[in-house]
Short mmCIF file of C-alpha atoms and ligand atoms in Angstrom, two decimals:
data_model
loop_
_atom_site.label_atom_id
_atom_site.label_comp_id
_atom_site.label_asym_id
_atom_site.label_seq_id
_atom_site.Cartn_x
_atom_site.Cartn_y
_atom_site.Cartn_z
CA MET E 17 42.65 11.86 -37.98
CA ASP E 18 40.02 11.92 -35.21
CA PHE E 19 37.94 9.20 -36.83
CA LEU E 20 40.57 6.55 -36.06
CA SER E 21 40.59 4.89 -32.66
CA ASP E 22 43.11 5.68 -29.95
CA ARG E 23 43.93 2.00 -30.06
CA ILE E 24 45.12 2.05 -33.68
CA ASN E 25 46.93 5.33 -33.17
CA ARG E 26 48.98 3.78 -30.38
CA ILE E 27 50.65 1.24 -32.67
CA LYS E 28 52.93 1.44 -35.71
CA PRO E 29 52.88 -0.63 -38.88
CA SER E 30 54.86 -3.88 -38.63
CA PRO E 31 58.51 -2.87 -39.24
CA SER E 32 59.21 -6.12 -41.11
CA MET E 33 56.26 -5.59 -43.43
CA ALA E 34 57.19 -1.89 -43.82
CA ALA E 35 60.75 -2.88 -44.76
CA LYS E 36 59.45 -5.35 -47.35
CA ALA E 37 57.22 -2.60 -48.78
CA LEU E 38 60.18 -0.19 -48.94
CA VAL E 39 62.26 -2.73 -50.85
CA GLU E 40 59.41 -3.20 -53.34
CA LYS E 41 59.05 0.58 -53.74
CA LEU E 42 62.77 1.13 -54.31
CA ARG E 43 62.89 -1.72 -56.84
CA ALA E 44 59.88 -0.28 -58.65
CA GLU E 45 61.87 2.97 -58.89
CA GLY E 46 64.62 1.02 -60.64
CA ARG E 47 67.02 0.64 -57.69
CA ASP E 48 69.09 -2.53 -57.42
CA ILE E 49 68.39 -3.63 -53.84
CA VAL E 50 69.70 -6.71 -52.07
CA ASP E 51 66.97 -7.65 -49.62
CA PHE E 52 67.91 -9.00 -46.19
CA THR E 53 64.75 -7.70 -44.51
CA ILE E 54 61.71 -9.93 -44.34
CA GLY E 55 62.02 -13.34 -42.78
CA GLU E 56 60.54 -15.34 -45.59
CA PRO E 57 61.88 -18.61 -47.00
CA ASP E 58 62.95 -18.19 -50.63
CA LEU E 59 62.64 -21.95 -51.14
CA LYS E 60 59.75 -23.31 -53.18
CA THR E 61 56.68 -24.65 -51.42
CA PRO E 62 57.18 -28.47 -51.57
CA ASP E 63 55.52 -30.12 -54.58
CA ASN E 64 53.44 -32.52 -52.47
CA VAL E 65 51.95 -29.52 -50.64
CA VAL E 66 51.19 -27.65 -53.86
CA GLU E 67 49.57 -30.81 -55.27
CA ALA E 68 47.41 -31.10 -52.16
CA ALA E 69 46.25 -27.50 -52.63
CA ILE E 70 45.40 -28.14 -56.29
CA ALA E 71 43.55 -31.34 -55.39
CA ALA E 72 41.55 -29.42 -52.77
CA LEU E 73 40.54 -26.87 -55.41
CA ARG E 74 39.53 -29.62 -57.83
CA ASN E 75 37.61 -31.51 -55.14
CA GLY E 76 35.59 -28.46 -54.28
CA GLU E 77 37.16 -27.88 -50.88
CA THR E 78 36.50 -24.21 -51.48
CA LYS E 79 33.92 -23.46 -48.82
CA TYR E 80 33.91 -22.21 -45.25
CA THR E 81 35.28 -24.62 -42.66
CA GLY E 82 34.74 -24.64 -38.93
CA SER E 83 36.20 -21.58 -37.23
CA ASN E 84 38.72 -23.73 -35.37
CA GLY E 85 39.89 -25.39 -38.62
CA THR E 86 38.96 -28.68 -40.29
CA PRO E 87 38.87 -31.81 -38.11
CA ARG E 88 41.42 -33.45 -40.43
CA LEU E 89 43.91 -30.62 -40.06
CA ARG E 90 43.48 -30.43 -36.28
CA LYS E 91 44.09 -34.18 -36.11
CA ALA E 92 47.20 -33.81 -38.31
CA ILE E 93 48.47 -31.07 -35.99
CA ALA E 94 47.84 -33.19 -32.87
CA GLU E 95 49.81 -35.99 -34.55
CA LYS E 96 52.57 -33.55 -35.51
CA LEU E 97 52.85 -32.41 -31.88
CA ALA E 98 53.20 -36.04 -30.78
CA ARG E 99 55.71 -36.91 -33.53
CA ASP E 100 57.94 -33.81 -33.43
CA ASN E 101 57.51 -32.56 -29.89
CA GLN E 102 56.50 -35.65 -27.88
CA LEU E 103 53.42 -33.80 -26.65
CA THR E 104 49.93 -35.16 -26.15
CA TYR E 105 47.21 -32.89 -27.47
CA ALA E 106 43.78 -33.90 -28.74
CA PRO E 107 42.36 -32.24 -31.86
CA GLU E 108 40.04 -30.37 -29.43
CA ASN E 109 43.13 -28.65 -28.00
CA VAL E 110 44.02 -27.21 -31.41
CA VAL E 111 42.77 -24.10 -33.18
CA VAL E 112 43.88 -23.21 -36.70
CA GLY E 113 44.29 -19.60 -37.75
CA SER E 114 45.46 -17.58 -40.74
CA GLY E 115 49.11 -17.68 -39.69
CA GLY E 116 50.81 -17.83 -36.32
CA LYS E 117 50.45 -14.06 -36.12
CA HIS E 118 46.67 -14.36 -36.32
CA ILE E 119 46.66 -16.87 -33.45
CA ILE E 120 48.88 -14.68 -31.25
CA PHE E 121 46.68 -11.66 -31.88
CA HIS E 122 43.48 -13.56 -31.17
CA ALA E 123 44.94 -15.19 -28.04
CA LEU E 124 45.82 -11.76 -26.65
CA ALA E 125 42.45 -10.34 -27.66
CA VAL E 126 40.51 -13.07 -25.82
CA THR E 127 42.56 -12.85 -22.61
CA LEU E 128 43.69 -9.29 -21.98
CA ASN E 129 41.70 -6.84 -19.94
CA PRO E 130 42.84 -3.20 -19.99
CA GLY E 131 46.07 -2.88 -18.01
CA ASP E 132 46.94 -6.59 -18.01
CA GLU E 133 50.66 -7.11 -18.41
CA VAL E 134 52.51 -9.27 -20.91
CA ILE E 135 56.19 -10.00 -20.38
CA VAL E 136 58.18 -9.70 -23.59
CA HIS E 137 61.91 -10.32 -23.63
CA ALA E 138 64.01 -8.05 -25.85
CA PRO E 139 65.18 -8.44 -28.54
CA TYR E 140 61.65 -9.48 -29.48
CA TRP E 141 59.80 -10.12 -32.69
CA VAL E 142 58.50 -6.73 -33.75
CA SER E 143 54.80 -7.49 -33.49
CA TYR E 144 54.51 -8.79 -29.91
CA PRO E 145 54.50 -5.42 -28.10
CA ASP E 146 52.13 -3.71 -30.51
CA MET E 147 49.74 -6.67 -30.50
CA VAL E 148 49.61 -6.32 -26.72
CA VAL E 149 49.08 -2.56 -26.94
CA VAL E 150 46.30 -2.75 -29.52
CA ASN E 151 44.51 -5.20 -27.22
CA GLU E 152 44.81 -2.68 -24.36
CA GLY E 153 47.43 -4.64 -22.46
CA VAL E 154 50.78 -3.38 -21.23
CA PRO E 155 53.96 -4.91 -22.67
CA VAL E 156 56.53 -5.31 -19.90
CA ILE E 157 59.81 -5.35 -21.76
CA VAL E 158 62.65 -7.25 -20.11
CA GLN E 159 65.89 -6.03 -21.63
CA GLY E 160 68.09 -8.88 -22.74
CA SER E 161 71.74 -8.71 -23.62
CA GLU E 162 74.24 -10.41 -25.82
CA ALA E 163 76.26 -11.32 -22.73
CA GLU E 164 73.34 -13.56 -21.65
CA GLY E 165 73.12 -15.09 -25.12
CA PHE E 166 70.03 -12.94 -25.64
CA LYS E 167 68.05 -15.28 -23.38
CA LEU E 168 65.64 -14.52 -20.58
CA THR E 169 67.09 -15.46 -17.21
CA ALA E 170 65.11 -16.78 -14.25
CA ALA E 171 66.09 -13.74 -12.16
CA ALA E 172 64.92 -11.28 -14.83
CA LEU E 173 61.63 -13.18 -15.20
CA GLU E 174 61.05 -13.19 -11.45
CA ALA E 175 61.68 -9.44 -11.29
CA ALA E 176 59.19 -8.74 -14.09
CA ILE E 177 56.22 -10.69 -12.71
CA THR E 178 53.49 -8.70 -10.95
CA PRO E 179 49.93 -9.58 -9.90
CA ARG E 180 48.83 -8.07 -13.26
CA THR E 181 51.01 -10.38 -15.36
CA LYS E 182 48.84 -12.41 -17.69
CA TRP E 183 51.30 -13.83 -20.18
CA LEU E 184 54.97 -14.49 -20.70
CA ILE E 185 55.84 -14.72 -24.39
CA LEU E 186 58.68 -17.11 -25.22
CA ASN E 187 60.15 -17.57 -28.68
CA SER E 188 62.69 -20.31 -29.34
CA PRO E 189 64.33 -20.59 -31.85
CA ASN E 190 64.34 -16.84 -31.63
CA ASN E 191 63.58 -14.13 -34.12
CA PRO E 192 65.74 -11.95 -34.32
CA THR E 193 68.74 -13.36 -32.41
CA GLY E 194 68.77 -17.02 -33.42
CA ALA E 195 69.02 -18.00 -29.75
CA VAL E 196 67.73 -21.49 -28.91
CA TYR E 197 66.77 -22.32 -25.32
CA THR E 198 67.97 -25.62 -23.89
CA ALA E 199 65.68 -27.81 -21.76
CA GLU E 200 67.68 -26.73 -18.71
CA GLU E 201 67.23 -23.03 -19.48
CA PHE E 202 63.49 -23.54 -19.87
CA ALA E 203 63.43 -25.57 -16.65
CA ALA E 204 65.02 -22.66 -14.77
CA LEU E 205 62.24 -20.39 -16.05
CA GLY E 206 59.77 -23.15 -15.11
CA GLU E 207 60.86 -22.97 -11.47
CA VAL E 208 59.90 -19.29 -11.41
CA LEU E 209 56.61 -19.99 -13.20
CA GLN E 210 55.72 -22.66 -10.61
CA LYS E 211 55.69 -19.92 -7.98
CA HIS E 212 53.34 -17.75 -10.06
CA PRO E 213 50.44 -19.91 -11.26
CA HIS E 214 48.54 -16.89 -12.60
CA VAL E 215 51.13 -16.38 -15.38
CA TRP E 216 50.36 -18.10 -18.69
CA VAL E 217 53.00 -18.86 -21.30
CA MET E 218 52.70 -18.24 -25.01
CA SER E 219 55.41 -20.29 -26.69
CA ASP E 220 56.04 -19.21 -30.26
CA GLU E 221 57.80 -22.16 -31.90
CA ILE E 222 57.44 -21.17 -35.55
CA TYR E 223 61.18 -21.70 -36.27
CA GLU E 224 61.33 -25.18 -34.71
CA HIS E 225 62.75 -26.87 -37.80
CA PHE E 226 65.71 -24.53 -38.06
CA VAL E 227 68.41 -25.32 -35.50
CA TYR E 228 72.13 -25.49 -36.25
CA ASP E 229 75.45 -26.76 -34.96
CA GLY E 230 73.98 -29.37 -32.66
CA ALA E 231 71.32 -27.12 -31.13
CA GLN E 232 68.02 -28.92 -30.44
CA HIS E 233 64.54 -27.49 -30.52
CA VAL E 234 62.72 -28.18 -27.28
CA SER E 235 59.11 -27.12 -26.91
CA ALA E 236 58.49 -25.07 -23.76
CA VAL E 237 55.83 -27.59 -22.69
CA GLN E 238 58.22 -30.48 -23.25
CA ALA E 239 60.77 -28.82 -20.97
CA ILE E 240 58.24 -27.54 -18.42
CA PRO E 241 55.39 -30.10 -18.38
CA ALA E 242 53.86 -28.37 -15.35
CA ILE E 243 52.79 -25.42 -17.52
CA ALA E 244 50.80 -27.52 -20.02
CA GLU E 245 47.53 -26.33 -18.50
CA ARG E 246 48.52 -22.69 -18.90
CA CYS E 247 50.49 -22.66 -22.11
CA LEU E 248 49.54 -21.90 -25.67
CA ILE E 249 51.96 -23.33 -28.20
CA VAL E 250 51.94 -21.25 -31.38
CA ASN E 251 53.33 -22.69 -34.59
CA GLY E 252 52.42 -22.93 -38.24
CA ALA E 253 53.25 -23.98 -41.76
CA SER E 254 54.81 -20.73 -43.00
CA LYS E 255 58.47 -21.12 -42.16
CA GLY E 256 59.06 -24.87 -42.04
CA TYR E 257 57.28 -25.59 -45.30
CA SER E 258 57.86 -22.31 -47.20
CA MET E 259 54.14 -21.57 -47.06
CA THR E 260 54.08 -17.93 -45.92
CA GLY E 261 51.41 -16.94 -48.44
CA PHE E 262 49.13 -19.82 -47.50
CA ARG E 263 48.61 -18.28 -44.04
CA VAL E 264 48.21 -21.30 -41.81
CA GLY E 265 49.15 -21.16 -38.15
CA PHE E 266 47.85 -22.95 -35.09
CA GLY E 267 47.55 -22.69 -31.35
CA ALA E 268 47.59 -25.74 -29.07
CA GLY E 269 46.55 -25.41 -25.47
CA PRO E 270 43.73 -25.76 -22.96
CA VAL E 271 40.29 -26.24 -24.52
CA THR E 272 38.76 -23.15 -22.89
CA LEU E 273 41.41 -20.92 -24.42
CA VAL E 274 41.41 -22.46 -27.91
CA ASN E 275 37.60 -22.35 -27.96
CA ALA E 276 37.69 -18.66 -27.05
CA ILE E 277 40.14 -18.03 -29.91
CA ALA E 278 37.86 -19.96 -32.30
CA LYS E 279 34.89 -17.92 -31.05
CA LEU E 280 36.68 -14.70 -31.92
CA ILE E 281 37.79 -16.10 -35.30
CA SER E 282 34.12 -16.89 -35.98
CA GLN E 283 33.50 -13.17 -35.62
CA THR E 284 36.58 -11.92 -37.48
CA THR E 285 37.88 -14.04 -40.38
CA THR E 286 35.29 -16.87 -40.06
CA CYS E 287 37.88 -19.57 -40.74
CA PRO E 288 41.30 -19.96 -42.35
CA SER E 289 41.41 -20.60 -46.11
CA SER E 290 39.99 -24.06 -46.84
CA ILE E 291 42.54 -24.64 -49.61
CA SER E 292 45.45 -23.67 -47.40
CA GLN E 293 44.20 -25.99 -44.68
CA ALA E 294 44.12 -28.91 -47.12
CA ALA E 295 47.70 -28.09 -48.14
CA ALA E 296 48.77 -27.85 -44.49
CA ILE E 297 47.49 -31.37 -43.78
CA GLU E 298 49.96 -32.63 -46.37
CA ALA E 299 52.72 -30.39 -44.96
CA PHE E 300 52.29 -31.64 -41.39
CA SER E 301 51.59 -35.29 -42.19
CA GLY E 302 53.34 -35.97 -45.51
CA SER E 303 57.04 -36.37 -46.16
CA GLN E 304 59.18 -34.27 -43.82
CA ASP E 305 62.08 -34.13 -46.30
CA ALA E 306 61.42 -30.49 -47.24
CA PRO E 307 61.89 -28.93 -43.78
CA ARG E 308 64.95 -31.12 -43.24
CA ALA E 309 66.48 -30.03 -46.56
CA ALA E 310 65.57 -26.40 -45.82
CA ALA E 311 67.30 -26.63 -42.43
CA ARG E 312 70.49 -27.91 -44.08
CA SER E 313 70.35 -25.14 -46.63
CA TYR E 314 69.76 -22.38 -44.04
CA ALA E 315 72.56 -23.77 -41.87
CA ALA E 316 75.01 -23.31 -44.77
CA ARG E 317 73.64 -19.88 -45.64
CA GLY E 318 73.77 -18.64 -42.04
CA LYS E 319 77.36 -19.79 -41.76
CA LEU E 320 78.25 -18.07 -45.02
CA MET E 321 76.58 -14.81 -44.05
CA ALA E 322 78.21 -14.82 -40.60
CA GLU E 323 81.65 -15.42 -42.15
CA LEU E 324 81.29 -12.71 -44.78
CA LEU E 325 79.74 -10.14 -42.50
CA GLY E 326 82.43 -10.84 -39.91
CA LYS E 327 84.84 -9.21 -42.40
CA ALA E 328 82.97 -5.88 -42.26
CA LYS E 329 84.82 -3.31 -40.17
CA GLY E 330 82.69 -2.32 -37.18
CA ILE E 331 80.24 -5.24 -37.34
CA ALA E 332 80.48 -7.97 -34.68
CA VAL E 333 78.69 -11.17 -35.66
CA HIS E 334 77.79 -14.19 -33.57
CA ALA E 335 76.76 -17.40 -35.32
CA PRO E 336 73.05 -18.16 -35.01
CA ARG E 337 71.91 -21.39 -33.33
CA GLY E 338 68.47 -21.30 -34.92
CA ALA E 339 65.84 -19.47 -37.02
CA PHE E 340 67.21 -17.68 -40.10
CA TYR E 341 68.48 -14.34 -38.90
CA LEU E 342 71.74 -12.75 -37.88
CA TYR E 343 71.62 -10.05 -35.23
CA PRO E 344 75.10 -8.50 -35.34
CA SER E 345 76.18 -5.59 -33.20
CA VAL E 346 76.99 -2.41 -35.12
CA ALA E 347 78.36 -0.59 -32.07
CA GLY E 348 81.63 -0.29 -34.01
CA LEU E 349 79.91 1.82 -36.68
CA ILE E 350 78.22 4.28 -34.37
CA GLY E 351 79.89 7.70 -34.49
CA LYS E 352 81.50 7.02 -37.88
CA THR E 353 81.13 9.45 -40.78
CA THR E 354 79.87 8.45 -44.21
CA PRO E 355 81.53 9.67 -47.45
CA ALA E 356 78.60 12.12 -47.73
CA GLY E 357 79.55 13.62 -44.37
CA ASP E 358 76.70 12.16 -42.29
CA VAL E 359 77.44 10.81 -38.83
CA LEU E 360 75.93 7.39 -38.04
CA ALA E 361 74.27 8.03 -34.68
CA SER E 362 72.08 4.93 -34.39
CA ASP E 363 71.39 1.54 -35.92
CA LEU E 364 68.59 3.16 -37.88
CA ASP E 365 71.18 5.48 -39.44
CA VAL E 366 73.24 2.41 -40.35
CA VAL E 367 70.18 0.84 -42.00
CA ARG E 368 69.55 4.03 -43.99
CA TYR E 369 73.20 4.29 -45.00
CA PHE E 370 73.32 0.66 -46.22
CA THR E 371 70.04 1.05 -48.10
CA GLU E 372 70.85 4.36 -49.74
CA THR E 373 74.55 3.94 -50.43
CA ALA E 374 75.07 0.20 -50.78
CA GLY E 375 71.63 -0.87 -51.94
CA VAL E 376 71.29 -3.43 -49.15
CA ALA E 377 68.09 -3.47 -47.10
CA THR E 378 68.29 -4.62 -43.46
CA LEU E 379 66.30 -3.96 -40.29
CA ASP E 380 67.41 -1.88 -37.32
CA GLY E 381 67.82 -3.37 -33.85
CA SER E 382 65.71 -0.57 -32.42
CA ALA E 383 62.64 -2.20 -34.02
CA TYR E 384 63.47 -5.30 -31.95
CA GLY E 385 64.11 -3.46 -28.71
CA VAL E 386 67.90 -3.76 -28.39
CA SER E 387 70.35 -1.38 -30.11
CA PRO E 388 72.69 -0.87 -31.83
CA TYR E 389 72.17 -4.05 -33.84
CA LEU E 390 70.94 -5.02 -37.29
CA ARG E 391 68.70 -7.90 -38.26
CA LEU E 392 69.53 -9.67 -41.49
CA SER E 393 67.54 -12.58 -42.87
CA PHE E 394 69.59 -15.33 -44.49
CA ALA E 395 66.53 -17.12 -45.90
CA THR E 396 67.77 -15.99 -49.26
CA SER E 397 70.04 -17.35 -51.99
CA GLU E 398 73.79 -17.81 -51.62
CA GLN E 399 74.31 -15.41 -54.50
CA THR E 400 72.24 -12.74 -52.74
CA ILE E 401 74.19 -13.29 -49.54
CA LEU E 402 77.54 -12.99 -51.39
CA GLU E 403 76.51 -9.79 -53.15
CA GLY E 404 74.83 -8.14 -50.15
CA CYS E 405 77.70 -8.88 -47.79
CA ARG E 406 80.25 -7.67 -50.36
CA ARG E 407 78.39 -4.37 -50.54
CA ILE E 408 78.18 -4.07 -46.75
CA VAL E 409 81.90 -4.78 -46.33
CA GLU E 410 82.67 -2.06 -48.88
CA ALA E 411 80.26 0.41 -47.28
CA CYS E 412 81.88 -0.13 -43.88
CA ALA E 413 85.41 0.23 -45.30
CA VAL E 414 84.80 3.78 -46.51
CA LEU E 415 83.52 5.10 -43.18
CA THR E 416 85.87 7.36 -41.25
N1 LIG V 1 58.20 -13.08 -39.04
C1 LIG V 1 58.80 -12.58 -40.25
C2 LIG V 1 59.79 -11.52 -39.98
O1 LIG V 1 60.12 -11.26 -38.87
C3 LIG V 1 57.71 -12.27 -41.22
C4 LIG V 1 57.09 -10.93 -41.26
C5 LIG V 1 56.25 -10.57 -40.10
O2 LIG V 1 55.07 -10.92 -40.10
O3 LIG V 1 56.80 -9.94 -39.22
O4 LIG V 1 60.32 -10.92 -40.88
#
C-alpha cells in the first residue's frame, strides 16, 4: 500500500509477538497448544507490587507524570543500580519508559542519522535489527556461534567497527541463548572499545535476576567502567518482577542522552503509566524475595526442560546460564521426513511441524539470526514443560 512509509515497509512484525498471536488464534480455533514462544513470566506479579498499584489508583496517582518518569521512581532506580549493580547514577541519569523496548527504540531514534551503523551480535533478540532499520540505521550483524558460547569476541567486535559505528548492543543474560558474559569477557570487549571512543554501548540487562549454576550477572558498566560516559543501561520491571503488562523500563546513562530520550517521549507517549510507575517503585525498592524466588523456580524449570528435550532425537541442547530460554540446535532434524511426507528443510519447517503435528509452539532460530536452532521459553509451568517436551520427543521419534 503506497500510503505506508518505506520505513515501515522495511520491517516485519515482532516474531515473538506474532508467535504469541498465532498461539492465541490456534487456541481460539479449539487447538490444544503448548506454548513455549513468548518470553513472559507465568508467575504472579508480587502482592506488594499489586498493592502499590491499587494504592496509587486510590490516591489519585492517575495523572500525567514528567516525561522522564516520577522523581520517586528515578530515585528508586538510582538506588537499585547502586544496590544490585554497584553503580553510581543520579536520578538525573535515569529515564523511565513504557518497557525496556520503548527505551531502546527511543534511544536509537534520538541518536541515529541515516546510514549510522549499530553492531548487533547474533543470535540477537528479534527486535534489535528492525528497531535500527526503522530508525534509518544499518544493523551490522556479527554472526556468533555455539562454539564461542554464543558470545561476541573481541576480534569479531574489532572487525565490525567502522567510522560509522554508533552503537554496540550487548545483552547479558542473553535472549535467546542464555549466555552470560563474565567480567573478563566484558573487559576483553572493553579493550577494543577503548580504541574506538566514538562507539557507544547499549547494555540490555533485562534478565539480570535470572542466572544459574553459579553464573553471575555483571553489568557492562561494572565490568568496563571506562564506558560509563558512553553507555546506556537498559533494564526494567517486566521480567524480574513478572510485570510485563505494566510496561515499565528504564535507561540509565549520560544526562544528555537520557534527556534526549525524555524529549522524544514527551512527543510520543508523554510519560509511562503513572500507576505502573508507582508499582515499579515498590518492585525496585521493596522486598526482593520475588525475583529471588523466581530465579530459583526458573533454574529448576530450565534444567527440567534441558533434560527432557535432550531426549529428543535430533535436538542438541546446552544448559542455559541465564535468562529463561533454551536455544537448542535442530541440525539433526534437518533433511528428515515427517509422517505426512514433508521434508524439514529449515528450523522454520521444524517450528511448523511441531506446531501443526504436536501442538507445541516454539520460535525458529532464523528469527534470531542463527539457524538451525529453536528458541523455547521455560518461563512456564513444570506441567507445561513436561507435556510440551513429551510431545516434541514423540514428534522427533516418528521422523525418518
Ligand atoms: N522479550 C520477550 C521475548 O523475547 C517478550 C516479547 C518481545 O517483546 O519480544 O519473547
